Coordinates of C-alpha atoms and ligand atoms in Angstrom, one line a residue:
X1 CA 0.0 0.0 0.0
X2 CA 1.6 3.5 -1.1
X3 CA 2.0 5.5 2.0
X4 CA 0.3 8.7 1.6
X5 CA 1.6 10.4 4.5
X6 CA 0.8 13.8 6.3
X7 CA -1.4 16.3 4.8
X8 CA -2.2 20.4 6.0
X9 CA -4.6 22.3 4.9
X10 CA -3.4 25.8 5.3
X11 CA 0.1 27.3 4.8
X12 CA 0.2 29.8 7.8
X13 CA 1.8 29.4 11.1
X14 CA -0.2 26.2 12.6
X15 CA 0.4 25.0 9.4
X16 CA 4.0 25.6 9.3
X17 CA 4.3 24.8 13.0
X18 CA 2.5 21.2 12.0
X19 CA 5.0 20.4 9.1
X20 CA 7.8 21.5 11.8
X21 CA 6.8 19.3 14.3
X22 CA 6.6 16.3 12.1
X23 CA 10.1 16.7 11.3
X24 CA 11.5 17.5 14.9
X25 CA 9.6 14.3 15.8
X26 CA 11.3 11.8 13.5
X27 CA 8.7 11.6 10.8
X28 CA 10.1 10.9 7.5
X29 CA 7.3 9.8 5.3
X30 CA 5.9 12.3 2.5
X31 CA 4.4 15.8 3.7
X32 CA 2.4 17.6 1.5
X33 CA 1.4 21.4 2.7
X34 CA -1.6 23.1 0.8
X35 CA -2.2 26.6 1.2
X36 CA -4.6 29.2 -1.0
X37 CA -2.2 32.3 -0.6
X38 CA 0.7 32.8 -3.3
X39 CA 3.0 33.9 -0.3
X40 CA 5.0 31.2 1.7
X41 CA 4.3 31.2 5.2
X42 CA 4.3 34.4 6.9
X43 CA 3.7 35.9 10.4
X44 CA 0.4 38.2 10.9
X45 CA 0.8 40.1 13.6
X46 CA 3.0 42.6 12.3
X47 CA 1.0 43.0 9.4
X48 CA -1.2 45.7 11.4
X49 CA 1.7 46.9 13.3
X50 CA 5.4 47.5 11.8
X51 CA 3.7 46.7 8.7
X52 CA 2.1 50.2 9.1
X53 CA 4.7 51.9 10.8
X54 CA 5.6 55.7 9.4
X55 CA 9.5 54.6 10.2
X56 CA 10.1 52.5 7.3
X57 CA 12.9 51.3 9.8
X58 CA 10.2 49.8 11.3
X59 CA 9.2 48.1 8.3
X60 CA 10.2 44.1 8.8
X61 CA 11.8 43.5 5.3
X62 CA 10.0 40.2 5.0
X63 CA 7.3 38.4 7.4
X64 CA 8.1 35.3 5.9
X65 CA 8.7 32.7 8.4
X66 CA 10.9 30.5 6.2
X67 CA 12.5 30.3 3.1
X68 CA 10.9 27.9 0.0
X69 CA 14.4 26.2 -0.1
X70 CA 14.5 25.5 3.9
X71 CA 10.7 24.2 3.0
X72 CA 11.2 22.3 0.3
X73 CA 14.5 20.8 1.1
X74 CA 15.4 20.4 4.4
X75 CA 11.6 19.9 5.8
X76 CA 11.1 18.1 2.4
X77 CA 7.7 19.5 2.0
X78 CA 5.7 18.9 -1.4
X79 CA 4.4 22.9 -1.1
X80 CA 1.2 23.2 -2.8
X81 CA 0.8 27.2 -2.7
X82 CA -2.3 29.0 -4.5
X83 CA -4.0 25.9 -4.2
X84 CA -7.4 26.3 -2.4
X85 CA -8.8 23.2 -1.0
X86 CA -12.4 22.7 -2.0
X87 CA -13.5 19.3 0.0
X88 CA -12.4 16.7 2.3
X89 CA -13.7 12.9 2.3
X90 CA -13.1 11.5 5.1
X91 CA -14.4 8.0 4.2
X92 CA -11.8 8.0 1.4
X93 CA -9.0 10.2 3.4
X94 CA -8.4 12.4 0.6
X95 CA -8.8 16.2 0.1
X96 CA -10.3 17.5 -2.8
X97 CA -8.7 20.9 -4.5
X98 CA -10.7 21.2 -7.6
X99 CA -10.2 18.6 -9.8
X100 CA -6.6 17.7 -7.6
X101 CA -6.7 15.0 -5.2
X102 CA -4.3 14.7 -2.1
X103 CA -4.9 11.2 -0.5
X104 CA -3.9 11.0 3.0
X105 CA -2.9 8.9 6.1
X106 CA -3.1 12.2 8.5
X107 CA -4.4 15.2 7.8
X108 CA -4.5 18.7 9.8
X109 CA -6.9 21.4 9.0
X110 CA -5.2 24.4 9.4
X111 CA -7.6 26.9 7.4
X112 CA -7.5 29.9 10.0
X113 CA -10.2 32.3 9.9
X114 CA -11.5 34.7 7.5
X115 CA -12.1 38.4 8.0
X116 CA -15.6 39.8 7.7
X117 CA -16.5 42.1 5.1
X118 CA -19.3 45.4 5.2
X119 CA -21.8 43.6 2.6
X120 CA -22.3 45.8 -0.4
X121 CA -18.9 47.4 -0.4
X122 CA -16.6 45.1 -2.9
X123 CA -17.0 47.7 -5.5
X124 CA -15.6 50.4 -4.2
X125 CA -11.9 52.0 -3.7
X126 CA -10.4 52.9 -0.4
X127 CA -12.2 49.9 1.6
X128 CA -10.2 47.5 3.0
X129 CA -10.1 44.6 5.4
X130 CA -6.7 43.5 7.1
X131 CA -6.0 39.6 7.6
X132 CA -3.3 38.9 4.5
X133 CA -0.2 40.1 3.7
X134 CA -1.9 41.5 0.6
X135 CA -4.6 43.3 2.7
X136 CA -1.4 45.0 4.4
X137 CA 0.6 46.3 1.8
X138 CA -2.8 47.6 0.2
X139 CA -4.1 49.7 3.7
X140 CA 0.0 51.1 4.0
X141 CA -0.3 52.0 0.3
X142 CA -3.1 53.8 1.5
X143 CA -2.3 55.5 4.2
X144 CA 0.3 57.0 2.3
X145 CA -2.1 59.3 0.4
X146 CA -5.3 59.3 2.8
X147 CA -6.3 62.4 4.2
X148 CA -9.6 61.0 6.8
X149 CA -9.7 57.3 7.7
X150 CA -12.3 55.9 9.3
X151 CA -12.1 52.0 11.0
X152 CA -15.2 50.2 11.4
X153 CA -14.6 47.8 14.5
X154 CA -12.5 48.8 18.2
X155 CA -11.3 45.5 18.2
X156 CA -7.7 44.8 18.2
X157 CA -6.7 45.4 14.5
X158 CA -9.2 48.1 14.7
X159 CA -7.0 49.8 17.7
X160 CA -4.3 48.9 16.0
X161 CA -4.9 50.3 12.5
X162 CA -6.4 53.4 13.9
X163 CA -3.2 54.0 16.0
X164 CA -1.1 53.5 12.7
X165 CA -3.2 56.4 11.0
X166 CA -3.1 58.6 13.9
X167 CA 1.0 58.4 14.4
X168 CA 1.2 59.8 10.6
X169 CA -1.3 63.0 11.8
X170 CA -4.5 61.5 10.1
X171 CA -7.9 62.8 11.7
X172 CA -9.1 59.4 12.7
X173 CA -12.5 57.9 13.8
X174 CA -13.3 54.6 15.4
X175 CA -16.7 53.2 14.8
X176 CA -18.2 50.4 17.3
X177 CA -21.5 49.0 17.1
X178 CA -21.4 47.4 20.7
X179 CA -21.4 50.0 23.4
X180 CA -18.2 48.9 25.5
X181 CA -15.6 47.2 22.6
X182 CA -13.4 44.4 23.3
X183 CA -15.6 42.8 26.1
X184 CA -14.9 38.8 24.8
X185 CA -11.1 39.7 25.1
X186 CA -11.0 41.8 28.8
X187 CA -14.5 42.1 29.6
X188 CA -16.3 45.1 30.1
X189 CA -14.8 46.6 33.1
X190 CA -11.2 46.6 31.6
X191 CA -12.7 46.9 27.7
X192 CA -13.8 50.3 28.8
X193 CA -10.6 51.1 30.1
X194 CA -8.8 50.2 27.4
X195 CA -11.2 51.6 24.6
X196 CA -10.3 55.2 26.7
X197 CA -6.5 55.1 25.0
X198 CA -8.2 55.8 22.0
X199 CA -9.5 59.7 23.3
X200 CA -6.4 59.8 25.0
X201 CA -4.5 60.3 21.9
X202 CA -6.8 62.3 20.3
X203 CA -8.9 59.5 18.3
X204 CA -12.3 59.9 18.2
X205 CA -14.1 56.6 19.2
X206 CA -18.0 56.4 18.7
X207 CA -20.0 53.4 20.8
X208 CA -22.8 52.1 19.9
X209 CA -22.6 53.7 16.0
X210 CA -24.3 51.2 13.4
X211 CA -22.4 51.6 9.8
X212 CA -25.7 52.2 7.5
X213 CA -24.2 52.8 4.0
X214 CA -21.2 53.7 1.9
X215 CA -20.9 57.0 0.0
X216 CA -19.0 57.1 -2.9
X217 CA -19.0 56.4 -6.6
X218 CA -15.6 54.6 -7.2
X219 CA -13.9 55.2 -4.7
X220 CA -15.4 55.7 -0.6
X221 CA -16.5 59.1 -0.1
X222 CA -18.3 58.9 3.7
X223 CA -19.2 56.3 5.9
X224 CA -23.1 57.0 7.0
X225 CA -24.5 55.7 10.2
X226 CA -27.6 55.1 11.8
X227 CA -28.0 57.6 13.6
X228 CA -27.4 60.2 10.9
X229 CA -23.8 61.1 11.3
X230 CA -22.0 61.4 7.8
X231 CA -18.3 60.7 8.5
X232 CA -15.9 61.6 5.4
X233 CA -13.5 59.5 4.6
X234 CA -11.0 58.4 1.7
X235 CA -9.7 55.3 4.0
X236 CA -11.8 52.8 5.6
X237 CA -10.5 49.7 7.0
X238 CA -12.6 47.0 8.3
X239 CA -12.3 45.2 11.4
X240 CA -15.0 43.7 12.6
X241 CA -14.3 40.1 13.5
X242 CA -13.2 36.9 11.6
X243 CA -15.4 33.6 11.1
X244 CA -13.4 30.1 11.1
X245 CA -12.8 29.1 7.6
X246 CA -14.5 26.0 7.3
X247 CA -16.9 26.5 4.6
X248 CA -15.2 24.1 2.2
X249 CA -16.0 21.4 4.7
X250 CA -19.3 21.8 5.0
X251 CA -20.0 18.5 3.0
X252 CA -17.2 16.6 5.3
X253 CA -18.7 14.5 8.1
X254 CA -17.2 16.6 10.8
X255 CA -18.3 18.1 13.5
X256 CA -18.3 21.4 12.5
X257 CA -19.8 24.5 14.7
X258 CA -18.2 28.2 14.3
X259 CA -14.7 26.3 13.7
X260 CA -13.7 22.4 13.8
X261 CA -15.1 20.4 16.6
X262 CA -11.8 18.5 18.6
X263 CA -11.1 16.5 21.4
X264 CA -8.7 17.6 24.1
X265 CA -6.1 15.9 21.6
X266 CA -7.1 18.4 18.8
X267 CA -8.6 15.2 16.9
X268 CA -11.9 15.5 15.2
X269 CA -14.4 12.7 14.6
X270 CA -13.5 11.3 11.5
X271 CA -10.2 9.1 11.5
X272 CA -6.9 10.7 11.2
X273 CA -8.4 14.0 11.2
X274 CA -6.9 16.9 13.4
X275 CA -7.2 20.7 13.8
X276 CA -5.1 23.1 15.0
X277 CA -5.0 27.0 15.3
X278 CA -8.2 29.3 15.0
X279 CA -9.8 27.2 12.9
X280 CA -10.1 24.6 15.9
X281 CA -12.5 24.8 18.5
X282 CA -11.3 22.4 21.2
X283 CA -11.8 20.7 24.5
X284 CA -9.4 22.8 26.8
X285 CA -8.4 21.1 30.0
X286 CA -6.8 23.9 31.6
X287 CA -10.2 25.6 32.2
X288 CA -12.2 22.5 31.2
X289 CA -14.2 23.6 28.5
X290 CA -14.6 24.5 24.9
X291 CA -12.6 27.4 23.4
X292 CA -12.0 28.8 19.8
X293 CA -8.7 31.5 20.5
X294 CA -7.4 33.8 17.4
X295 CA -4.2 33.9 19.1
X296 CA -0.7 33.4 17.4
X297 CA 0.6 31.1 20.6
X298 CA -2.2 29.0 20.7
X299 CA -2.4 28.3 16.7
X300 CA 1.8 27.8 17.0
X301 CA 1.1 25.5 19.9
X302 CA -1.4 23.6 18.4
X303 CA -0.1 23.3 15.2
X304 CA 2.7 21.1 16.5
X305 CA 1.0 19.4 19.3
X306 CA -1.7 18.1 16.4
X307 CA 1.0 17.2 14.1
X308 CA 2.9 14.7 16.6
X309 CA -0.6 13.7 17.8
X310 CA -2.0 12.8 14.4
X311 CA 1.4 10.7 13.8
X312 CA 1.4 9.0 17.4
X313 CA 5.1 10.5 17.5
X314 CA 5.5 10.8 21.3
X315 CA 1.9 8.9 22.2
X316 CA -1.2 11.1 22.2
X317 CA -1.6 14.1 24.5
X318 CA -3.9 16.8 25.7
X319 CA -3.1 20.0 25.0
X320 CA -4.3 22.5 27.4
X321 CA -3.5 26.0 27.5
X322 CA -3.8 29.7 29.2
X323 CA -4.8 31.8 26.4
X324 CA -2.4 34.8 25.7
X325 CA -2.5 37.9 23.6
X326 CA -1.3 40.9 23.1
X327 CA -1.6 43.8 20.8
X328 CA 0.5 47.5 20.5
X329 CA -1.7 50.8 20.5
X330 CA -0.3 54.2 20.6
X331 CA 3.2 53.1 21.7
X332 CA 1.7 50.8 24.9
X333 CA 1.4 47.0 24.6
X334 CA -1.6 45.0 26.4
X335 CA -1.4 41.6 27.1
X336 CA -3.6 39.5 28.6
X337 CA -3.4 35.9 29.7
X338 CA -6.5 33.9 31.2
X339 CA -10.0 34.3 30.8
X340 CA -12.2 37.4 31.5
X341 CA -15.1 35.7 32.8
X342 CA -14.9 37.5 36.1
X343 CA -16.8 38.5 39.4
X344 CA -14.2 40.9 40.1
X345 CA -10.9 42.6 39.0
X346 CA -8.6 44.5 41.4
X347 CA -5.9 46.4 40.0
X348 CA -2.5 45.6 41.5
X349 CA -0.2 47.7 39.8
X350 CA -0.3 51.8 39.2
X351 CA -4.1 53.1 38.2
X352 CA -6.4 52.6 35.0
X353 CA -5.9 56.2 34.1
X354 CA -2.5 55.9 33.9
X355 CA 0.3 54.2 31.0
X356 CA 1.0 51.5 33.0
X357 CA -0.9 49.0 35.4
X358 CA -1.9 45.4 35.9
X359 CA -5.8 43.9 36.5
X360 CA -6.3 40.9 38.3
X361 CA -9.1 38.5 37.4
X362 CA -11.1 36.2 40.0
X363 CA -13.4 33.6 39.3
X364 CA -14.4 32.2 42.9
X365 CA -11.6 31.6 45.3
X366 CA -9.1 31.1 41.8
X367 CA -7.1 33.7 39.3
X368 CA -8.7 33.2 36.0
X369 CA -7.2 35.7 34.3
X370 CA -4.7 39.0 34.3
X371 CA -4.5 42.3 31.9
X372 CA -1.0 44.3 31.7
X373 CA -0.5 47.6 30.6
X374 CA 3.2 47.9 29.8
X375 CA 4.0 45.5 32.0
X376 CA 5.6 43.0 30.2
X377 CA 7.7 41.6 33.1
X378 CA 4.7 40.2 35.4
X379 CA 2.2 39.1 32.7
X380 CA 4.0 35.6 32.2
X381 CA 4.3 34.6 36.1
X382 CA 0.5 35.4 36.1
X383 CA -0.4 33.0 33.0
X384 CA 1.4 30.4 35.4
X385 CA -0.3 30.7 38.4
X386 CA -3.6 30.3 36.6
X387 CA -2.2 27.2 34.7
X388 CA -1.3 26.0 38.1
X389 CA -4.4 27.1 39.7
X390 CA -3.5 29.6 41.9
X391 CA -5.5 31.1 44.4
X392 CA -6.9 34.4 44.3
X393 CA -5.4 34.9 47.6
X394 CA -1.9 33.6 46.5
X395 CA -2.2 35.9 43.5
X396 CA -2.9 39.0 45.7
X397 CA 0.7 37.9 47.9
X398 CA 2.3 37.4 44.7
X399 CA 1.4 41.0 43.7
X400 CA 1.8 42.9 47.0
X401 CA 5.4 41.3 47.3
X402 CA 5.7 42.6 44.1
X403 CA 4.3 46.1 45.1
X404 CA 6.6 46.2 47.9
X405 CA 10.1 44.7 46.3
X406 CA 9.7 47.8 43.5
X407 CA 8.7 50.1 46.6
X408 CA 12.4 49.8 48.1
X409 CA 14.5 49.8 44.8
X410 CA 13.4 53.4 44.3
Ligands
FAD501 C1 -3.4 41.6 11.2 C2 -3.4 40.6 12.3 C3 -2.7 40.9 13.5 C4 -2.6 40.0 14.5 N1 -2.0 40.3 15.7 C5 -1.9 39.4 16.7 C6 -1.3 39.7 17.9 O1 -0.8 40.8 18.1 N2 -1.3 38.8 18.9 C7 -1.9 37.6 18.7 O2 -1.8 36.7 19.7 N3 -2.5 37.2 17.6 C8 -2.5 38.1 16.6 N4 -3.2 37.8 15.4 C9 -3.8 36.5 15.3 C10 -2.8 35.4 14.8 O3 -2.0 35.9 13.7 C11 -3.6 34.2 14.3 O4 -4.2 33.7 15.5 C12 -2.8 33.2 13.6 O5 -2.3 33.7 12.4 C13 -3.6 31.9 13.3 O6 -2.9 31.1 12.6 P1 -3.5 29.9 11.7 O7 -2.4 29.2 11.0 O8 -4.5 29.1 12.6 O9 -4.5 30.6 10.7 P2 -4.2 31.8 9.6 O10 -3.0 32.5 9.9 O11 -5.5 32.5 9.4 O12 -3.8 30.9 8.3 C14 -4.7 30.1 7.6 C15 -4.2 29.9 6.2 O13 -5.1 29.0 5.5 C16 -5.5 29.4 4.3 N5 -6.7 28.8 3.9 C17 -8.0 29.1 4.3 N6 -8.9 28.3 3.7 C18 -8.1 27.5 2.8 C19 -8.5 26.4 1.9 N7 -9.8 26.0 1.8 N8 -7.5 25.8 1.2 C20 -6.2 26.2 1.4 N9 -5.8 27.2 2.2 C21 -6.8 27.8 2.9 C22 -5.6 30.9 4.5 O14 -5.6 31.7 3.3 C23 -4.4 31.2 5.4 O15 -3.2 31.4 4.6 C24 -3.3 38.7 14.4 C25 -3.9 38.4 13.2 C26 -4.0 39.4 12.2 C27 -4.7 39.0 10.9

């Protein structure tokens, strides 16, 4: 019987961390990686930040993560690039691209997620979502010549774009529909605190504005809402969310629901079938329960732990995790770790009006979560007390020790 070997759908970072892991792991059999972009693998979170620096010293010359060459030879990868993959039977463990077949022995879905669009707005000039490389260079192209941007969406790329248009002097405006943004990520206590960065530095946030229609001809003219307000604008960039790209599997039987059903292993229902990254939606034993993360850890993580799962390299395991993400506005970085599912929050470090300070999270008598505003130094000995379960109490000691060690080095 021909051995058919490892198969990933999706030539991005779980993907790449998949094929990685494979190798690492001792696997020598045939590897073939599929992916619908032209571009080799390449890293997305500095798509919305250096990416769309002013300082072109800023600019990362390539977000590749690895060259074709180190691909192709020493991984010995069979890359299949601007190949989109249009099915998967699972019965016959192959995946259908078109009228290509790729049989399989394992195979990881690794399809990501898919920003949404504003319906009705394809035709038009000057509208833009941000989730490829491609999206990137067109919104920095942009911003170049724009004189008013507006970004629909406060989430992160939202904050993030609009900080990039505000550091090259461009009137700016933020339009949410919710009326506190970023609750999933920090909840609302802390997404209110955070949304305030935005006013701080002089960009104008509107909550609770609905986006009702697109002026313009060719190319965007305003951005009307709901309520009335025309806002002009010759930039608008879209940030409103992302939806798991599973539509091509629809016909698969797979569990399927707002990303790929897995166990605690990343496997799926069907035989030899794993996910990884934010396409997955997974059993997490950490906080024992079902999560979907867009986070770049978590989709590196998983990509490897499904890859040496899916060929029984070092025996099956779990993989549990305390989500962590962060994201850079207006010169600060925030980073959070946990969950934000809270009964309370205390700050422990400096005040919420400030640049710098750090929220704890409690869920019962436990830390669940922690947010750090420039703070990088403390956010990682937090993500490891909730992995060990630390006690609320214990979490408070950890921080007042804290307090009191920087108290007597000044
Ligand atoms: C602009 C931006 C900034 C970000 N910043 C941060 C950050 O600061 N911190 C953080 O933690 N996370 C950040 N993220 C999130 C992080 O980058 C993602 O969680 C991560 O890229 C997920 O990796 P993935 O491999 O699962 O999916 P993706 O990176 O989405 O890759 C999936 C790949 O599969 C391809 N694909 C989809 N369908 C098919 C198909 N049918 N056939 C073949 N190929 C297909 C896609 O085109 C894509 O290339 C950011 C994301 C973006 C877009």
């Amino acid at each position: 019987m021909p051995e058919h070997g490892l198969v990933v759908v999706g030539a991005s970072l779980a993907g790449l961390r998949a094929v990685e892991a494979a190798r690492k792991g001792g696997y020598e059999g045939r590897i073939v990686l599929i992916g619908d972009e032209p571009h080799l693998p390449y890293d997305r979170p500095p798509l919305s930040k250096q990416m769309l620096a002013v300082n072109e010293d800023a600019l990362p010359r390539d977000p590749t993560f690895r060259s074709r060459e180190h691909l192709t030879k020493e991984l010995a990868v069979q890359l299949e690039l601007s190949t989109r993959a249009t099915a998967v039977d699972v019965a016959e463990r192959a995946v259908h691209c078109g009228a290509r077949e790729f049989p399989y022995d394992a195979l990881i879905l690794a399809t990501g997620s898919t920003a949404r669009r504003l319906d009705g707005t394809h035709h038009l000039h000057g509208i833009h979502t941000l989730r490829t490389l491609d999206d990137s260079s067109k919104v920095r192209g942009e911003l170049a010549t724009a004189t008013r941007v507006v970004v629909v969406g406060a989430g992160f790329i939202g904050a993030e774009v609009a900080s990039a248009a505000h550091a090259r002097g461009l009137p700016t405006t933020i339009v949410e529909a919710a009326p506190v943004p970023l609750v999933r990520a920090y909840g609302e206590r802390m997404g209110r605190v955070c949304s305030q960065l935005h006013e701080r530095n002089g960009v104008s946030l509107r909550l609770g504005a609905h986006v009702q229609g697109i002026e313009g001809a060719e190319r965007v003219e305003a951005v009307l809402l709901s309520d009335g307000t025309r806002l002009e604008a010759d930039l608008v960039v879209v940030g409103i969310g992302a939806d798991p790209a599973v539509e091509w599997l629809h016909s698969a039987d797979l569990g399927v629901e707002f990303g790929v059903t897995c166990d605690s292993r990343l496997a799926t229902s069907a035989a030899g079938v794993y996910a990884a990254g934010d396409v997955a939606r997974w059993h997490n034993p950490v906080f024992g329960r079902s999560m979907r993360l867009e986070t770049w850890t978590s989709a590196a993580e998983q990509g490897a732990f499904a890859a040496r799962n899916a060929l029984g390299l070092d025996g099956a395991k779990e993989y549990g995790t305390v989500p962590y993400t962060w994201s850079d506005w207006y010169g600060s970085r925030l980073q959070f770790v946990g969950v934000p599912d809270a009964e309370d929050i205390e700050v422990v470090l400096g005040d919420v009006d400030g640049d710098q300070f750090v929220a704890l999270y409690r869920l019962g008598d436990r830390l669940v979560g922690a947010l750090a505003v420039n703070s990088p130094s403390v956010v990682m000995k937090y993500r490891a007390m909730i992995a060990t379960g630390a006690s609320w109490q214990d979490a408070l000691d950890f921080a007042a020790a804290r307090a009191a060690r920087a108290a007597r080095a000044r």
